[in-house]
Coordinates of C-alpha atoms in Angstrom, one line a residue:
M1 CA 22.5 13.1 -184.0
Y2 CA 20.6 12.0 -180.6
F3 CA 19.5 9.0 -181.4
Y4 CA 23.2 7.9 -182.6
A5 CA 24.3 9.0 -179.4
K6 CA 21.8 6.5 -177.8
E7 CA 23.5 3.7 -179.9
L8 CA 27.1 4.8 -179.9
Y9 CA 28.0 6.9 -177.5
L10 CA 30.5 5.4 -175.0
W11 CA 28.8 6.5 -172.2
N12 CA 24.7 5.8 -173.8
N13 CA 23.7 4.4 -170.3
Q14 CA 23.5 7.7 -168.8
L15 CA 22.0 9.5 -171.4
P16 CA 18.1 11.1 -170.9
T17 CA 14.8 9.7 -172.8
Q18 CA 14.5 11.2 -175.4
Q19 CA 11.3 12.4 -173.9
Q20 CA 13.2 14.1 -171.4
F21 CA 16.1 15.5 -173.8
N22 CA 13.7 16.8 -176.2
P23 CA 16.6 17.6 -179.4
R24 CA 14.4 19.5 -181.4
Q25 CA 14.3 22.5 -178.5
Y26 CA 18.0 23.1 -179.8
L27 CA 16.4 24.0 -183.6
G28 CA 15.9 27.4 -184.3
D29 CA 17.3 29.7 -181.5
G30 CA 18.8 32.2 -183.7
T31 CA 22.2 31.0 -184.1
S32 CA 23.7 29.3 -187.2
E33 CA 22.7 25.5 -188.1
M34 CA 26.4 24.8 -187.0
D35 CA 26.2 26.2 -183.7
Q36 CA 23.0 24.7 -183.2
V37 CA 24.4 21.2 -183.9
K38 CA 28.0 22.2 -181.9
K39 CA 25.2 23.2 -178.8
T40 CA 23.7 19.6 -178.9
L41 CA 26.8 17.6 -178.7
F42 CA 27.9 19.3 -175.9
V43 CA 24.9 19.0 -173.8
L44 CA 24.7 15.2 -174.7
S45 CA 28.5 15.0 -173.6
Q46 CA 27.8 16.4 -170.2
F47 CA 25.1 13.9 -169.0
A48 CA 28.2 10.9 -168.3
I49 CA 29.7 11.3 -164.8
N50 CA 32.8 9.9 -164.0
P51 CA 32.3 8.6 -160.3
V52 CA 35.9 9.3 -159.7
T53 CA 35.6 12.6 -159.7
S54 CA 32.0 13.5 -159.6
Q55 CA 32.5 15.5 -162.8
P56 CA 31.2 14.9 -166.2
Y57 CA 34.2 13.0 -168.0
E58 CA 34.0 15.4 -170.9
R59 CA 33.8 18.2 -168.9
H60 CA 36.8 20.5 -170.5
P61 CA 39.4 21.7 -168.2
S62 CA 39.7 25.3 -169.6
Q63 CA 36.5 26.2 -172.2
T64 CA 33.2 26.6 -171.4
G65 CA 30.6 25.2 -173.7
V66 CA 33.0 23.0 -175.3
A67 CA 33.3 19.3 -174.8
K68 CA 37.0 17.5 -173.9
Y69 CA 36.5 15.0 -176.6
S70 CA 33.5 14.8 -178.8
T71 CA 33.6 17.2 -181.9
V72 CA 31.7 18.1 -185.3
L73 CA 33.0 18.9 -188.6
D74 CA 31.5 20.6 -191.4
Y75 CA 33.3 18.6 -194.0
L76 CA 31.7 20.9 -197.0
Q77 CA 34.1 23.6 -195.9
S78 CA 37.3 21.6 -197.7
G79 CA 35.0 19.7 -200.7
G80 CA 34.3 16.8 -198.8
T81 CA 37.0 16.7 -195.9
P82 CA 37.6 18.4 -192.7
V83 CA 39.9 21.1 -192.2
A84 CA 41.2 19.6 -189.0
V85 CA 41.8 16.2 -190.5
N86 CA 43.3 18.1 -194.0
T87 CA 45.9 19.5 -191.3
L88 CA 46.4 15.8 -189.7
K89 CA 47.0 14.6 -193.3
G90 CA 49.6 17.3 -194.0
A91 CA 47.1 18.3 -196.4
G92 CA 46.0 21.9 -194.9
E93 CA 46.5 25.6 -195.6
S94 CA 48.2 27.0 -193.2
F95 CA 52.0 29.0 -192.9
G96 CA 53.1 26.0 -190.5
L97 CA 54.3 27.5 -186.9
G98 CA 54.0 28.7 -183.7
L99 CA 53.8 31.7 -182.0
V100 CA 54.5 32.2 -178.1
A101 CA 54.9 35.3 -176.1
I102 CA 57.6 34.0 -173.2
G103 CA 59.2 37.5 -171.9
S104 CA 58.8 41.5 -172.2
N105 CA 58.6 41.7 -176.1
D106 CA 60.1 38.8 -176.6
I107 CA 57.8 36.5 -179.3
R108 CA 59.5 33.2 -180.1
I109 CA 58.8 30.4 -182.6
Q110 CA 57.3 27.7 -180.7
Y111 CA 57.3 25.5 -183.6
A112 CA 57.9 25.0 -187.3
I113 CA 56.2 22.4 -189.3
R114 CA 58.6 20.5 -191.5
G115 CA 57.6 21.0 -195.4
S116 CA 55.6 24.0 -194.8
S117 CA 56.0 28.0 -195.8
A118 CA 57.7 28.1 -192.4
D119 CA 60.1 25.7 -192.5
N120 CA 61.1 26.7 -196.3
A121 CA 61.9 30.0 -194.9
G122 CA 64.0 28.6 -192.9
V123 CA 61.9 29.2 -189.4
R124 CA 62.4 27.2 -186.6
R125 CA 61.7 26.8 -182.9
G126 CA 63.9 29.3 -180.6
L127 CA 64.3 32.4 -183.3
R128 CA 63.0 35.6 -181.8
V129 CA 60.4 37.6 -184.1
T130 CA 61.3 41.1 -183.8
K131 CA 59.1 42.6 -186.3
V132 CA 55.6 41.3 -188.3
N133 CA 54.7 43.1 -191.0
S134 CA 57.3 45.8 -190.0
R135 CA 56.0 46.2 -187.1
P136 CA 57.8 45.8 -183.7
V137 CA 56.9 43.7 -181.2
S138 CA 55.3 44.1 -178.4
T139 CA 53.7 41.8 -175.4
T140 CA 50.2 43.5 -175.5
E141 CA 46.8 42.2 -175.8
S142 CA 46.3 44.8 -178.9
Y143 CA 49.6 43.5 -180.7
Y144 CA 48.7 39.8 -180.4
D145 CA 45.2 41.1 -181.7
F146 CA 47.3 42.9 -184.5
V147 CA 49.4 39.1 -185.3
Q148 CA 46.4 37.2 -185.5
S149 CA 44.7 39.6 -187.8
A150 CA 48.4 39.9 -190.0
F151 CA 48.1 35.6 -190.0
Q152 CA 44.3 36.3 -191.9
N153 CA 46.2 36.9 -194.4
S154 CA 47.8 34.9 -197.8
A155 CA 51.1 36.2 -196.8
V156 CA 52.7 37.5 -194.0
E157 CA 56.8 39.0 -193.3
L158 CA 58.8 38.1 -190.1
M159 CA 62.1 39.8 -189.1
I160 CA 63.6 36.9 -187.5
K161 CA 66.9 37.0 -185.2
D162 CA 68.8 34.1 -184.1
E163 CA 70.2 35.3 -180.4
D164 CA 73.0 32.9 -180.5
S165 CA 74.6 33.9 -184.1
G166 CA 72.7 37.3 -183.5
T167 CA 72.2 37.1 -187.2
E168 CA 68.3 39.0 -188.3
R169 CA 66.7 38.4 -191.3
L170 CA 63.8 38.4 -193.4
A171 CA 61.5 35.9 -193.7
T172 CA 58.2 36.0 -195.8
L173 CA 55.5 33.1 -195.2
Y174 CA 53.0 32.5 -197.5
Q175 CA 49.6 30.7 -196.6
S176 CA 50.1 27.5 -198.7
N177 CA 48.9 23.7 -199.2
Y178 CA 51.9 21.5 -198.4
S179 CA 53.2 17.8 -197.9
A180 CA 53.8 18.2 -193.8
D181 CA 56.3 15.9 -192.2
P182 CA 55.3 15.2 -188.5
V183 CA 58.9 15.2 -187.3
H184 CA 60.2 18.2 -186.1
K185 CA 64.0 16.8 -185.3
D186 CA 65.6 14.0 -184.5
S187 CA 69.3 13.8 -183.0
I188 CA 71.9 10.8 -181.3
F189 CA 73.0 12.6 -178.7
R190 CA 76.7 9.7 -177.8
L191 CA 77.9 10.1 -174.5
G192 CA 79.7 7.7 -172.4
Q193 CA 78.6 4.1 -173.2
R194 CA 75.0 5.1 -174.3
N195 CA 74.1 6.3 -177.5
I196 CA 70.7 8.2 -176.9
G197 CA 68.0 8.4 -179.7
Y198 CA 65.8 11.7 -179.7
F199 CA 62.9 12.6 -181.9
S200 CA 59.5 15.4 -181.4
F201 CA 56.8 14.5 -183.1
H202 CA 54.1 16.3 -184.0
Y203 CA 51.0 14.8 -184.9
F204 CA 50.3 11.1 -185.6
S205 CA 49.2 11.4 -189.2
P206 CA 48.4 8.4 -191.5
A207 CA 50.3 5.1 -191.0
S208 CA 51.8 5.7 -194.4
N209 CA 52.5 9.3 -193.8
A210 CA 54.1 8.9 -190.5
R211 CA 56.4 6.1 -192.1
T212 CA 57.6 7.5 -194.8
A213 CA 59.1 10.3 -192.1
L214 CA 60.1 8.1 -189.3
S215 CA 61.1 5.0 -191.4
P216 CA 64.5 6.7 -191.9
I217 CA 65.1 7.9 -188.1
F218 CA 64.5 4.5 -186.6
Q219 CA 67.2 3.0 -189.5
R220 CA 69.2 5.2 -188.2
F221 CA 68.8 4.7 -184.6
I222 CA 68.8 0.6 -184.9
N223 CA 72.7 1.8 -186.9
A224 CA 73.9 3.3 -184.0
Q225 CA 72.7 1.0 -181.7
I226 CA 71.1 3.2 -179.6
T227 CA 70.5 2.4 -175.4
D228 CA 67.7 5.0 -174.8
L229 CA 64.9 6.7 -176.5
I230 CA 63.7 10.1 -176.0
I231 CA 60.6 11.0 -177.7
D232 CA 59.1 14.3 -177.6
L233 CA 55.0 14.6 -177.6
R234 CA 55.1 18.0 -175.8
Y235 CA 52.7 19.7 -178.6
N236 CA 51.3 15.8 -179.8
G237 CA 47.4 16.1 -179.4
G238 CA 47.5 12.7 -181.0
G239 CA 45.7 11.4 -184.5
Y240 CA 45.9 8.1 -186.3
L241 CA 45.5 5.0 -184.4
N242 CA 47.0 3.0 -187.0
T243 CA 50.5 5.0 -186.6
C244 CA 50.0 5.1 -182.5
K245 CA 50.7 0.6 -183.4
Y246 CA 52.8 1.0 -186.0
I247 CA 55.5 3.3 -183.7
A248 CA 54.9 1.0 -180.5
N249 CA 56.1 -2.6 -182.8
V250 CA 59.0 -0.7 -183.7
I251 CA 59.7 0.3 -180.2
G252 CA 58.5 -2.1 -178.3
P253 CA 60.3 -4.8 -176.0
A254 CA 61.8 -7.8 -177.8
A255 CA 59.4 -9.4 -174.8
S256 CA 56.2 -7.5 -175.8
D257 CA 56.1 -9.7 -179.2
R258 CA 52.8 -11.4 -179.9
R259 CA 51.4 -10.2 -176.5
V260 CA 48.5 -8.0 -175.9
M261 CA 49.0 -3.8 -176.9
F262 CA 45.4 -2.9 -176.1
S263 CA 42.0 -3.5 -176.4
E264 CA 39.0 -1.3 -177.0
H265 CA 35.9 -1.1 -175.0
Y266 CA 32.7 0.1 -176.7
N267 CA 29.5 0.4 -174.9
A268 CA 27.2 -2.6 -174.6
V269 CA 24.7 -1.9 -177.2
M270 CA 28.0 -1.8 -179.5
Q271 CA 29.5 -5.3 -178.4
R272 CA 26.2 -7.0 -179.1
G273 CA 25.6 -5.8 -182.5
E274 CA 22.3 -3.8 -181.9
S275 CA 22.9 -0.5 -183.4
P276 CA 20.5 -0.8 -186.9
L277 CA 21.9 2.7 -187.5
L278 CA 25.6 2.1 -188.5
A279 CA 23.7 0.2 -191.5
K280 CA 23.1 4.0 -192.4
Q281 CA 26.8 4.8 -192.5
Y282 CA 29.2 3.9 -195.0
I283 CA 33.1 2.8 -195.0
Y284 CA 35.2 5.2 -197.0
D285 CA 38.9 4.3 -197.5
G286 CA 41.9 7.0 -196.9
N287 CA 41.3 8.5 -200.3
N288 CA 37.6 9.2 -199.0
Q289 CA 36.3 6.2 -201.3
P290 CA 33.1 3.8 -200.0
V291 CA 34.9 0.0 -199.7
M292 CA 33.1 -2.9 -200.8
L293 CA 32.2 -5.6 -199.3
G294 CA 31.8 -8.4 -202.1
D295 CA 29.2 -6.9 -204.5
R296 CA 27.7 -4.3 -202.2
L297 CA 29.2 -1.2 -200.1
A298 CA 30.0 -2.0 -196.7
T299 CA 28.9 -0.1 -193.5
L300 CA 29.5 -0.2 -190.2
A301 CA 27.0 -2.5 -189.5
D302 CA 29.2 -5.3 -190.6
I303 CA 31.9 -4.4 -188.3
D304 CA 32.5 -6.6 -185.4
F305 CA 32.6 -4.2 -182.0
S306 CA 33.4 -6.8 -179.3
V307 CA 36.5 -6.5 -177.2
A308 CA 38.2 -9.7 -178.4
S309 CA 38.2 -8.8 -182.1
N310 CA 39.3 -5.0 -181.1
T311 CA 42.4 -6.5 -179.1
T312 CA 45.8 -5.4 -180.8
F313 CA 48.4 -7.7 -180.1
F314 CA 52.1 -6.2 -180.7
D315 CA 53.8 -7.6 -183.8
H316 CA 57.4 -6.6 -184.5
E317 CA 58.8 -6.2 -187.9
Y318 CA 62.0 -4.8 -187.4
G319 CA 63.1 -2.2 -184.3
L320 CA 64.6 -1.1 -181.5
H321 CA 64.2 -3.9 -179.4
Q322 CA 66.6 -4.2 -176.8
L323 CA 66.4 -0.2 -175.2
R324 CA 67.3 0.1 -171.8
K325 CA 64.0 2.7 -170.9
I326 CA 62.2 5.2 -172.8
Y327 CA 61.5 9.0 -171.9
F328 CA 58.5 11.1 -173.2
I329 CA 58.7 14.7 -173.0
V330 CA 54.9 16.3 -172.3
S331 CA 52.8 18.5 -171.6
D332 CA 48.7 19.5 -171.1
K333 CA 48.6 19.4 -174.6
T334 CA 49.7 15.5 -174.9
A335 CA 46.4 14.0 -175.8
S336 CA 45.1 10.6 -177.3
A337 CA 47.3 9.1 -179.4
A338 CA 50.2 10.3 -177.8
E339 CA 48.7 9.4 -174.5
L340 CA 47.8 5.3 -176.1
L341 CA 51.4 5.0 -177.4
I342 CA 52.8 6.2 -173.4
N343 CA 50.3 3.5 -171.8
V344 CA 51.1 0.5 -174.3
L345 CA 54.6 0.5 -173.7
K346 CA 54.2 0.6 -170.1
P347 CA 53.4 -2.8 -169.0
Y348 CA 56.6 -4.0 -170.7
M349 CA 59.4 -1.7 -170.4
P350 CA 60.4 1.6 -167.8
V351 CA 59.0 4.8 -169.0
T352 CA 59.5 8.0 -167.5
L353 CA 57.3 11.3 -168.2
I354 CA 59.0 14.7 -168.3
G355 CA 56.1 17.5 -168.1
V356 CA 56.7 21.5 -169.4
S357 CA 54.3 23.7 -169.0
S358 CA 54.7 28.1 -169.3
A359 CA 54.6 28.0 -164.9
G360 CA 58.1 26.3 -165.0
N361 CA 58.6 23.3 -162.5
T362 CA 54.8 23.4 -161.8
P363 CA 53.5 19.6 -161.9
V364 CA 52.0 18.4 -165.1
R365 CA 49.6 16.1 -166.7
T366 CA 48.5 15.3 -169.8
Y367 CA 45.8 16.2 -171.5
G368 CA 43.8 12.8 -170.4
K369 CA 41.6 11.5 -173.7
P370 CA 41.7 7.6 -173.1
V371 CA 38.9 7.4 -175.8
G372 CA 38.9 7.2 -179.5
F373 CA 36.0 8.1 -182.3
F374 CA 35.4 7.3 -185.6
D375 CA 33.5 10.0 -187.7
I376 CA 29.4 9.6 -188.2
R377 CA 28.4 11.6 -191.7
I378 CA 24.6 13.2 -190.6
D379 CA 24.1 15.6 -193.8
H380 CA 26.8 17.6 -194.5
Y381 CA 28.9 17.1 -190.7
K382 CA 31.2 14.4 -189.4
V383 CA 30.1 14.0 -186.3
Y384 CA 33.2 12.8 -183.6
M385 CA 32.0 11.4 -180.1
S386 CA 33.2 9.6 -178.0
M387 CA 33.2 5.6 -178.7
F388 CA 35.6 3.6 -177.1
Q389 CA 37.8 3.3 -174.4
D390 CA 41.6 2.1 -174.6
K391 CA 43.2 -0.3 -172.6
N392 CA 46.9 -1.4 -172.0
A393 CA 47.9 -5.1 -171.6
N394 CA 47.4 -4.6 -167.6
N395 CA 43.9 -3.3 -168.3
E396 CA 44.9 0.2 -167.2
G397 CA 43.4 3.0 -168.9
D398 CA 41.8 5.4 -166.7
Y399 CA 43.4 8.3 -166.9
F400 CA 40.2 10.6 -167.9
D401 CA 42.4 13.7 -166.0
G402 CA 45.6 12.9 -167.5
M403 CA 48.6 11.0 -166.5
P404 CA 51.3 12.6 -163.8
T405 CA 54.9 13.2 -164.6
D406 CA 57.3 12.3 -163.1
I407 CA 59.7 15.4 -163.8
S408 CA 58.4 18.7 -164.4
R409 CA 60.3 21.6 -166.3
P410 CA 59.8 24.5 -167.8
D411 CA 59.0 24.6 -171.7
D412 CA 61.4 27.0 -172.9
A413 CA 60.9 28.1 -176.1
R414 CA 64.2 29.7 -176.5
Y415 CA 65.6 26.4 -177.7
N416 CA 65.3 24.7 -180.7
F417 CA 63.7 20.4 -180.4
G418 CA 67.0 19.2 -179.9
D419 CA 68.9 21.3 -178.1
T420 CA 70.7 20.3 -175.2
R421 CA 69.3 23.5 -173.5
D422 CA 66.2 22.9 -173.0
P423 CA 65.6 22.1 -169.9
A424 CA 63.0 18.9 -170.6
L425 CA 65.8 17.5 -173.2
R426 CA 68.3 18.3 -170.3
A427 CA 66.7 16.6 -167.7
A428 CA 66.5 13.3 -169.5
I429 CA 69.6 13.2 -170.7
D430 CA 70.7 13.5 -167.0
A431 CA 68.8 10.6 -165.9
I432 CA 70.1 8.9 -168.5
A433 CA 74.0 9.5 -168.7
P434 CA 74.5 11.8 -165.5
G435 CA 77.5 14.3 -165.7
A436 CA 77.7 13.8 -169.1
L437 CA 76.8 17.4 -170.7
P438 CA 78.5 20.1 -169.0
R439 CA 77.0 22.2 -166.8
I440 CA 74.5 24.9 -167.9
A441 CA 75.4 28.8 -165.7
S442 CA 71.8 29.2 -163.6
Q443 CA 71.2 32.7 -165.7
E444 CA 71.0 30.4 -169.0
R445 CA 68.4 28.0 -167.2
L446 CA 65.3 30.6 -167.4
S447 CA 62.5 30.0 -169.0
S448 CA 61.9 33.6 -169.2
T449 CA 63.7 37.2 -169.8
D450 CA 61.2 38.1 -166.9
N451 CA 59.8 35.4 -164.4
N452 CA 56.7 37.6 -163.9
F453 CA 55.9 37.6 -167.1
H454 CA 52.6 35.1 -168.2
V455 CA 53.6 33.3 -171.2
K456 CA 50.7 33.5 -173.8
E457 CA 50.5 31.4 -177.1
I458 CA 49.4 33.7 -180.2
P459 CA 47.1 31.5 -182.5
V460 CA 48.0 32.1 -185.7
S461 CA 47.1 29.0 -187.0
A462 CA 44.1 26.6 -187.1
P463 CA 44.1 24.0 -184.2
M464 CA 45.1 20.7 -184.6
F465 CA 42.5 18.2 -184.8
N466 CA 42.8 16.7 -181.0
G467 CA 41.7 12.8 -180.9
L468 CA 42.6 9.3 -181.4
I469 CA 40.7 8.2 -184.8
K470 CA 40.1 4.2 -185.6
D471 CA 41.7 4.2 -189.1
N472 CA 41.2 -0.2 -189.1
W473 CA 38.2 -2.8 -189.5
R474 CA 37.4 -5.6 -188.6
F475 CA 34.3 -7.3 -190.2
L476 CA 32.2 -9.6 -189.1
K477 CA 32.2 -13.1 -189.8

C-alpha cells in the first residue's frame, strides 16, 4: 500500500520516505488484518496538508481515525465485489430504507429506495413509524439500539402511519437482493408560465442503470418543455463518473456543446507515465471481466493519465438544453459525483444551491470531495486512494471544504420527496415562480414537533459508498 501511494496518491509529493514511514510498524499490533490495512491507509492520508486550511486534505469533519476520501474494501466479503459497490450497482442485500428521529417519539422514514423490499411494501419518505417488531416507538438511545439490532435480522415489521390520511398499517420488510432505481421521485409542476421539472437522485449508479431510470423522466421533461429544473441530491454521496457525464450532457445548455466539461488532474508521476506498479493492475470491465488489448490483458500502465487525455467535453445527444436555471437541493452528505455535476454546469448557466440540515436554517456546505479514484487490487483488498482532482471549464475545483449554499432550509422528513410542503422544494419553487403556491401556515413549517429535539439518523442499512469512481479509460497510442 505504501509503494502504491508513493506512485499513485494525488499528493504523493507530501508523503514521507519509506524509512521515515516504516510501513511494517502497522503489522502485528493485535488487531485484525483489515484494521491494520485501514490504519495504514488512514495514516498515509494525513500527511498531505491543504495550505488554505493548514489541515490535512483528508481530515474527516466528524470521524477520528477515518480518512475523508480514501478507503479500502475487502472484496472477498461478497464473492469478488465490494459490498458498498454492489449497493451502487443496485445489487446489495438490504432493506433499502433510512430512518430518522425528528421529534419526541417521532421516527420517520427518511427514504426508501425504489425496487427494494421497503419500496415494495409501500414504504416512502414521510411516513411515521409507530412500532418496530410490535414495540412502540421511543426516541431514546436504548430504543435506537433496539432498532439497529432488529434490522440485523432477515425480516422486520414496521407499523407505519400516514398522518395526512390518518391510516395505519403493518409493513413487513425483508433483507433481499434487488435491482435498485436510483430515482426516488420525479414530478412536473405547472405554475403560471413555468413548467418546472423535479427529480430526487439517491446515488450515481453505473451509467447503464442510470440511463434506464432517467431517460423516460428526461423525455417527459422535454415533452413538457420545462423551463426550470430542480435536482434533489440531499443524500447523494456520488458514484460513477460516466453517470455524471450522462446527466450533464442532457441538462447542459446548448452553448456548452463541444466545450470543456471537466478535466482530471493526476500527480506528476502518473502524468509522465512513470508508475511501474500500474503494470501489475489489470483492467476489468463492468462485469468484472479482464479487458483485452490485442492478444494480451490490458493493465493500468496502458492508460494515458495526462490532463489533455483526461479532459472531457460536452457532447449533447438530446436533452433539456433551453433551461432557464437549475436548482440543486444539497446537504453535507452531497459529495463527489454529485458535487462534480454542480461544478461542471456553473461556467455555463445559473445554478442555485439550496442546503438542508437537521439544524434548520443553519448555513449548509456540501461534503467537499473534488477528488476521485479507481480501485487498486492488493491481495483480496480493493484500495481506493485519492488519485485525481476534477476541475471545471474555469479551472475551478478546490471545494475541499464543500460548496457553500445560497439558501438554507430544514431537512423536514415529514414530507415525501416532491411534496411542495418540503421547505427546500418550496424554496426553489418560490424562487422560480413567486406567489404561485398557496401560503403555508406558520405552524406547518416547523421542522419538528419539538424545536429543542436533536434530530438523529438511525443507521439501519450499510452506508452508501461515498466516492467518485472513474469508469472510462483512454489508452496510450
